[in-house]
């Protein structure tokens, strides 16, 4: 098992890495929608299309993270449900018709506000947020517009940059010239 030159073990490690990456992506890209059924506990549902069978190993993360609510993560192969603190698994299902909720607008607002056009690297972005997940991410509807407007936004940011240093800059420069912060 320790022989790094063994091609079968190398393939197994590569497969393990793919499953771990898919598990990580599931934790990052599941977007719950509020079902608002009026019960004692909040109730949410999400649709996710994993590349590998990662629902069962990832579900305990969601159970810990969202222990105060009932939830369901439906996938084509398996559905995880957390109801009244009990985690269970059921057969997969087609994509359910989930209601839109206010969190979708919030995701879009958050995504647009953390987007830094000056640091745009589309290949890096799509490596971290593969396009296959975009169809189920409410914030993804903003990606094309953010990319298309990035250069113009950078130019506007540069034009709006302050031209005068802050008032304290002169004091700091004097202190540096004099070699002592107490010199002023």
PDB file of C-alpha atoms in Angstrom:
ATOM      1  CA  UNK A   1       0.000   0.000   0.000  1.00  0.00           C
ATOM      2  CA  UNK A   2       2.991   2.328   0.419  1.00  0.00           C
ATOM      3  CA  UNK A   3       4.466   1.691  -3.048  1.00  0.00           C
ATOM      4  CA  UNK A   4       4.046   5.036  -4.817  1.00  0.00           C
ATOM      5  CA  UNK A   5       5.226   3.477  -8.084  1.00  0.00           C
ATOM      6  CA  UNK A   6       2.381   0.934  -8.173  1.00  0.00           C
ATOM      7  CA  UNK A   7       0.034   2.069 -10.978  1.00  0.00           C
ATOM      8  CA  UNK A   8      -3.042   0.478  -9.357  1.00  0.00           C
ATOM      9  CA  UNK A   9      -2.390   2.274  -6.072  1.00  0.00           C
ATOM     10  CA  UNK A  10      -1.758   5.524  -7.931  1.00  0.00           C
ATOM     11  CA  UNK A  11      -5.121   5.126  -9.690  1.00  0.00           C
ATOM     12  CA  UNK A  12      -6.806   4.319  -6.366  1.00  0.00           C
ATOM     13  CA  UNK A  13      -5.320   7.440  -4.762  1.00  0.00           C
ATOM     14  CA  UNK A  14      -6.475   9.522  -7.719  1.00  0.00           C
ATOM     15  CA  UNK A  15      -9.988   8.095  -7.357  1.00  0.00           C
ATOM     16  CA  UNK A  16      -9.951   8.812  -3.619  1.00  0.00           C
ATOM     17  CA  UNK A  17      -8.875  12.386  -4.326  1.00  0.00           C
ATOM     18  CA  UNK A  18     -11.794  12.787  -6.748  1.00  0.00           C
ATOM     19  CA  UNK A  19     -14.282  11.530  -4.164  1.00  0.00           C
ATOM     20  CA  UNK A  20     -12.856  13.821  -1.466  1.00  0.00           C
ATOM     21  CA  UNK A  21     -13.032  16.785  -3.855  1.00  0.00           C
ATOM     22  CA  UNK A  22     -16.654  15.943  -4.693  1.00  0.00           C
ATOM     23  CA  UNK A  23     -17.469  15.720  -0.973  1.00  0.00           C
ATOM     24  CA  UNK A  24     -15.890  19.146  -0.472  1.00  0.00           C
ATOM     25  CA  UNK A  25     -17.859  20.575  -3.418  1.00  0.00           C
ATOM     26  CA  UNK A  26     -21.063  19.180  -1.974  1.00  0.00           C
ATOM     27  CA  UNK A  27     -20.429  20.997   1.305  1.00  0.00           C
ATOM     28  CA  UNK A  28     -19.681  24.190  -0.620  1.00  0.00           C
ATOM     29  CA  UNK A  29     -22.417  24.120  -3.248  1.00  0.00           C
ATOM     30  CA  UNK A  30     -25.560  22.706  -1.621  1.00  0.00           C
ATOM     31  CA  UNK A  31     -28.090  25.554  -1.543  1.00  0.00           C
ATOM     32  CA  UNK A  32     -31.065  24.926   0.715  1.00  0.00           C
ATOM     33  CA  UNK A  33     -34.440  26.466   0.008  1.00  0.00           C
ATOM     34  CA  UNK A  34     -36.902  27.309   2.737  1.00  0.00           C
ATOM     35  CA  UNK A  35     -40.024  25.120   2.590  1.00  0.00           C
ATOM     36  CA  UNK A  36     -41.939  27.146   5.250  1.00  0.00           C
ATOM     37  CA  UNK A  37     -44.383  24.474   6.340  1.00  0.00           C
ATOM     38  CA  UNK A  38     -45.163  26.144   9.646  1.00  0.00           C
ATOM     39  CA  UNK A  39     -43.955  23.351  11.927  1.00  0.00           C
ATOM     40  CA  UNK A  40     -42.020  23.745  15.152  1.00  0.00           C
ATOM     41  CA  UNK A  41     -38.734  23.382  13.255  1.00  0.00           C
ATOM     42  CA  UNK A  42     -37.622  25.188  10.139  1.00  0.00           C
ATOM     43  CA  UNK A  43     -37.684  22.979   7.053  1.00  0.00           C
ATOM     44  CA  UNK A  44     -35.388  23.187   4.031  1.00  0.00           C
ATOM     45  CA  UNK A  45     -34.616  21.168   0.918  1.00  0.00           C
ATOM     46  CA  UNK A  46     -31.853  21.160  -1.689  1.00  0.00           C
ATOM     47  CA  UNK A  47     -31.055  19.468  -4.974  1.00  0.00           C
ATOM     48  CA  UNK A  48     -27.491  18.407  -5.719  1.00  0.00           C
ATOM     49  CA  UNK A  49     -25.869  16.396  -8.521  1.00  0.00           C
ATOM     50  CA  UNK A  50     -22.640  14.873  -7.169  1.00  0.00           C
ATOM     51  CA  UNK A  51     -20.052  13.296  -9.427  1.00  0.00           C
ATOM     52  CA  UNK A  52     -19.429  10.505  -6.917  1.00  0.00           C
ATOM     53  CA  UNK A  53     -21.433   8.801  -4.164  1.00  0.00           C
ATOM     54  CA  UNK A  54     -20.740  11.442  -1.523  1.00  0.00           C
ATOM     55  CA  UNK A  55     -24.157  11.989   0.036  1.00  0.00           C
ATOM     56  CA  UNK A  56     -23.754   9.409   2.800  1.00  0.00           C
ATOM     57  CA  UNK A  57     -20.262  10.500   3.914  1.00  0.00           C
ATOM     58  CA  UNK A  58     -21.118  14.220   3.675  1.00  0.00           C
ATOM     59  CA  UNK A  59     -24.546  14.075   5.365  1.00  0.00           C
ATOM     60  CA  UNK A  60     -23.193  14.025   8.964  1.00  0.00           C
ATOM     61  CA  UNK A  61     -21.538  17.392   8.250  1.00  0.00           C
ATOM     62  CA  UNK A  62     -24.932  18.849   7.334  1.00  0.00           C
ATOM     63  CA  UNK A  63     -26.557  17.177  10.361  1.00  0.00           C
ATOM     64  CA  UNK A  64     -24.057  18.894  12.667  1.00  0.00           C
ATOM     65  CA  UNK A  65     -24.097  22.205  10.806  1.00  0.00           C
ATOM     66  CA  UNK A  66     -27.884  22.422  10.504  1.00  0.00           C
ATOM     67  CA  UNK A  67     -29.014  20.509  13.584  1.00  0.00           C
ATOM     68  CA  UNK A  68     -31.656  23.120  14.398  1.00  0.00           C
ATOM     69  CA  UNK A  69     -33.663  22.498  11.243  1.00  0.00           C
ATOM     70  CA  UNK A  70     -35.210  19.678   9.251  1.00  0.00           C
ATOM     71  CA  UNK A  71     -33.714  19.270   5.822  1.00  0.00           C
ATOM     72  CA  UNK A  72     -33.524  17.065   2.759  1.00  0.00           C
ATOM     73  CA  UNK A  73     -30.773  16.836   0.152  1.00  0.00           C
ATOM     74  CA  UNK A  74     -32.120  15.107  -2.926  1.00  0.00           C
ATOM     75  CA  UNK A  75     -29.827  13.667  -5.599  1.00  0.00           C
ATOM     76  CA  UNK A  76     -30.417  11.320  -8.525  1.00  0.00           C
ATOM     77  CA  UNK A  77     -28.968   8.365  -6.559  1.00  0.00           C
ATOM     78  CA  UNK A  78     -29.812   8.908  -2.889  1.00  0.00           C
ATOM     79  CA  UNK A  79     -31.773  11.343  -0.749  1.00  0.00           C
ATOM     80  CA  UNK A  80     -30.606  12.317   2.724  1.00  0.00           C
ATOM     81  CA  UNK A  81     -33.214  13.491   5.223  1.00  0.00           C
ATOM     82  CA  UNK A  82     -32.705  15.023   8.646  1.00  0.00           C
ATOM     83  CA  UNK A  83     -35.982  15.206  10.557  1.00  0.00           C
ATOM     84  CA  UNK A  84     -36.293  15.910  14.281  1.00  0.00           C
ATOM     85  CA  UNK A  85     -32.592  15.187  14.736  1.00  0.00           C
ATOM     86  CA  UNK A  86     -32.626  11.832  12.902  1.00  0.00           C
ATOM     87  CA  UNK A  87     -30.588  11.294   9.743  1.00  0.00           C
ATOM     88  CA  UNK A  88     -31.901   8.788   7.206  1.00  0.00           C
ATOM     89  CA  UNK A  89     -31.250   7.852   3.601  1.00  0.00           C
ATOM     90  CA  UNK A  90     -33.757   7.039   0.884  1.00  0.00           C
ATOM     91  CA  UNK A  91     -33.669   6.251  -2.850  1.00  0.00           C
ATOM     92  CA  UNK A  92     -32.713   9.029  -5.227  1.00  0.00           C
ATOM     93  CA  UNK A  93     -35.312  10.988  -7.071  1.00  0.00           C
ATOM     94  CA  UNK A  94     -35.776  13.399  -9.949  1.00  0.00           C
ATOM     95  CA  UNK A  95     -35.097  17.053  -9.234  1.00  0.00           C
ATOM     96  CA  UNK A  96     -37.930  18.277  -7.001  1.00  0.00           C
ATOM     97  CA  UNK A  97     -39.778  21.487  -7.740  1.00  0.00           C
ATOM     98  CA  UNK A  98     -38.378  23.607  -4.907  1.00  0.00           C
ATOM     99  CA  UNK A  99     -39.788  27.061  -4.188  1.00  0.00           C
ATOM    100  CA  UNK A 100     -37.584  30.102  -4.611  1.00  0.00           C
ATOM    101  CA  UNK A 101     -36.869  31.982  -1.416  1.00  0.00           C
ATOM    102  CA  UNK A 102     -35.253  35.188  -0.172  1.00  0.00           C
ATOM    103  CA  UNK A 103     -31.946  33.398   0.385  1.00  0.00           C
ATOM    104  CA  UNK A 104     -31.446  33.219  -3.382  1.00  0.00           C
ATOM    105  CA  UNK A 105     -31.344  37.011  -3.630  1.00  0.00           C
ATOM    106  CA  UNK A 106     -29.046  37.077  -0.612  1.00  0.00           C
ATOM    107  CA  UNK A 107     -26.640  34.610  -2.283  1.00  0.00           C
ATOM    108  CA  UNK A 108     -26.579  36.800  -5.405  1.00  0.00           C
ATOM    109  CA  UNK A 109     -25.935  39.960  -3.390  1.00  0.00           C
ATOM    110  CA  UNK A 110     -23.169  38.284  -1.405  1.00  0.00           C
ATOM    111  CA  UNK A 111     -21.508  36.858  -4.510  1.00  0.00           C
ATOM    112  CA  UNK A 112     -21.607  40.174  -6.390  1.00  0.00           C
ATOM    113  CA  UNK A 113     -20.125  41.989  -3.395  1.00  0.00           C
ATOM    114  CA  UNK A 114     -17.218  39.599  -2.849  1.00  0.00           C
ATOM    115  CA  UNK A 115     -16.372  39.476  -6.551  1.00  0.00           C
ATOM    116  CA  UNK A 116     -13.104  41.320  -7.144  1.00  0.00           C
ATOM    117  CA  UNK A 117     -12.782  42.198 -10.842  1.00  0.00           C
ATOM    118  CA  UNK A 118      -9.128  43.149 -10.413  1.00  0.00           C
ATOM    119  CA  UNK A 119      -8.303  39.575  -9.405  1.00  0.00           C
ATOM    120  CA  UNK A 120     -10.429  37.826 -12.046  1.00  0.00           C
ATOM    121  CA  UNK A 121      -8.948  34.570 -13.279  1.00  0.00           C
ATOM    122  CA  UNK A 122     -11.722  32.668 -15.036  1.00  0.00           C
ATOM    123  CA  UNK A 123      -9.820  29.372 -15.195  1.00  0.00           C
ATOM    124  CA  UNK A 124      -9.110  29.482 -11.445  1.00  0.00           C
ATOM    125  CA  UNK A 125     -12.718  30.410 -10.729  1.00  0.00           C
ATOM    126  CA  UNK A 126     -14.102  27.554 -12.816  1.00  0.00           C
ATOM    127  CA  UNK A 127     -11.621  25.183 -11.203  1.00  0.00           C
ATOM    128  CA  UNK A 128     -12.991  26.066  -7.757  1.00  0.00           C
ATOM    129  CA  UNK A 129     -16.606  26.463  -8.912  1.00  0.00           C
ATOM    130  CA  UNK A 130     -16.970  24.069 -11.864  1.00  0.00           C
ATOM    131  CA  UNK A 131     -19.557  25.042 -14.457  1.00  0.00           C
ATOM    132  CA  UNK A 132     -21.485  21.802 -13.867  1.00  0.00           C
ATOM    133  CA  UNK A 133     -22.689  23.219 -10.527  1.00  0.00           C
ATOM    134  CA  UNK A 134     -23.771  26.593 -11.882  1.00  0.00           C
ATOM    135  CA  UNK A 135     -27.267  25.493 -12.918  1.00  0.00           C
ATOM    136  CA  UNK A 136     -28.146  24.845  -9.252  1.00  0.00           C
ATOM    137  CA  UNK A 137     -26.425  27.888  -7.723  1.00  0.00           C
ATOM    138  CA  UNK A 138     -28.576  31.013  -7.455  1.00  0.00           C
ATOM    139  CA  UNK A 139     -25.494  33.242  -7.496  1.00  0.00           C
ATOM    140  CA  UNK A 140     -24.278  31.741 -10.786  1.00  0.00           C
ATOM    141  CA  UNK A 141     -26.760  33.832 -12.766  1.00  0.00           C
ATOM    142  CA  UNK A 142     -24.478  36.814 -12.060  1.00  0.00           C
ATOM    143  CA  UNK A 143     -21.202  35.235 -13.221  1.00  0.00           C
ATOM    144  CA  UNK A 144     -21.380  36.103 -16.928  1.00  0.00           C
ATOM    145  CA  UNK A 145     -22.278  39.742 -16.219  1.00  0.00           C
ATOM    146  CA  UNK A 146     -19.536  40.094 -13.608  1.00  0.00           C
ATOM    147  CA  UNK A 147     -16.945  38.656 -15.991  1.00  0.00           C
ATOM    148  CA  UNK A 148     -18.144  40.785 -18.915  1.00  0.00           C
ATOM    149  CA  UNK A 149     -18.024  43.973 -16.845  1.00  0.00           C
ATOM    150  CA  UNK A 150     -14.778  43.238 -14.989  1.00  0.00           C
ATOM    151  CA  UNK A 151     -12.403  45.298 -17.137  1.00  0.00           C
ATOM    152  CA  UNK A 152     -14.674  48.337 -17.103  1.00  0.00           C
ATOM    153  CA  UNK A 153     -15.170  48.065 -13.346  1.00  0.00           C
ATOM    154  CA  UNK A 154     -11.403  47.881 -12.782  1.00  0.00           C
ATOM    155  CA  UNK A 155     -10.952  51.061 -14.857  1.00  0.00           C
ATOM    156  CA  UNK A 156     -13.657  52.824 -12.816  1.00  0.00           C
ATOM    157  CA  UNK A 157     -12.062  51.650  -9.566  1.00  0.00           C
ATOM    158  CA  UNK A 158      -8.682  52.972 -10.707  1.00  0.00           C
ATOM    159  CA  UNK A 159     -10.209  56.298 -11.732  1.00  0.00           C
ATOM    160  CA  UNK A 160     -12.004  56.619  -8.392  1.00  0.00           C
ATOM    161  CA  UNK A 161      -8.924  55.790  -6.328  1.00  0.00           C
ATOM    162  CA  UNK A 162      -7.923  58.507  -3.890  1.00  0.00           C
ATOM    163  CA  UNK A 163      -5.243  60.820  -5.231  1.00  0.00           C
ATOM    164  CA  UNK A 164      -4.257  62.421  -1.929  1.00  0.00           C
ATOM    165  CA  UNK A 165      -2.626  60.401   0.830  1.00  0.00           C
ATOM    166  CA  UNK A 166      -4.438  60.326   4.157  1.00  0.00           C
ATOM    167  CA  UNK A 167      -3.558  63.154   6.568  1.00  0.00           C
ATOM    168  CA  UNK A 168      -1.665  60.771   8.833  1.00  0.00           C
ATOM    169  CA  UNK A 169       0.723  59.849   5.963  1.00  0.00           C
ATOM    170  CA  UNK A 170       2.827  63.021   6.503  1.00  0.00           C
ATOM    171  CA  UNK A 171       3.186  62.243  10.197  1.00  0.00           C
ATOM    172  CA  UNK A 172       4.256  58.667   9.433  1.00  0.00           C
ATOM    173  CA  UNK A 173       6.800  59.861   6.840  1.00  0.00           C
ATOM    174  CA  UNK A 174       8.309  62.331   9.338  1.00  0.00           C
ATOM    175  CA  UNK A 175       8.541  59.591  11.959  1.00  0.00           C
ATOM    176  CA  UNK A 176      10.306  57.284   9.517  1.00  0.00           C
ATOM    177  CA  UNK A 177      12.759  60.022   8.490  1.00  0.00           C
ATOM    178  CA  UNK A 178      13.550  60.773  12.111  1.00  0.00           C
ATOM    179  CA  UNK A 179      13.905  57.075  12.940  1.00  0.00           C
ATOM    180  CA  UNK A 180      11.584  57.172  15.936  1.00  0.00           C
ATOM    181  CA  UNK A 181       7.828  56.970  16.321  1.00  0.00           C
ATOM    182  CA  UNK A 182       8.033  59.357  19.278  1.00  0.00           C
ATOM    183  CA  UNK A 183       9.995  61.989  17.315  1.00  0.00           C
ATOM    184  CA  UNK A 184       6.848  63.889  16.381  1.00  0.00           C
TER     185      UNK A 184
END
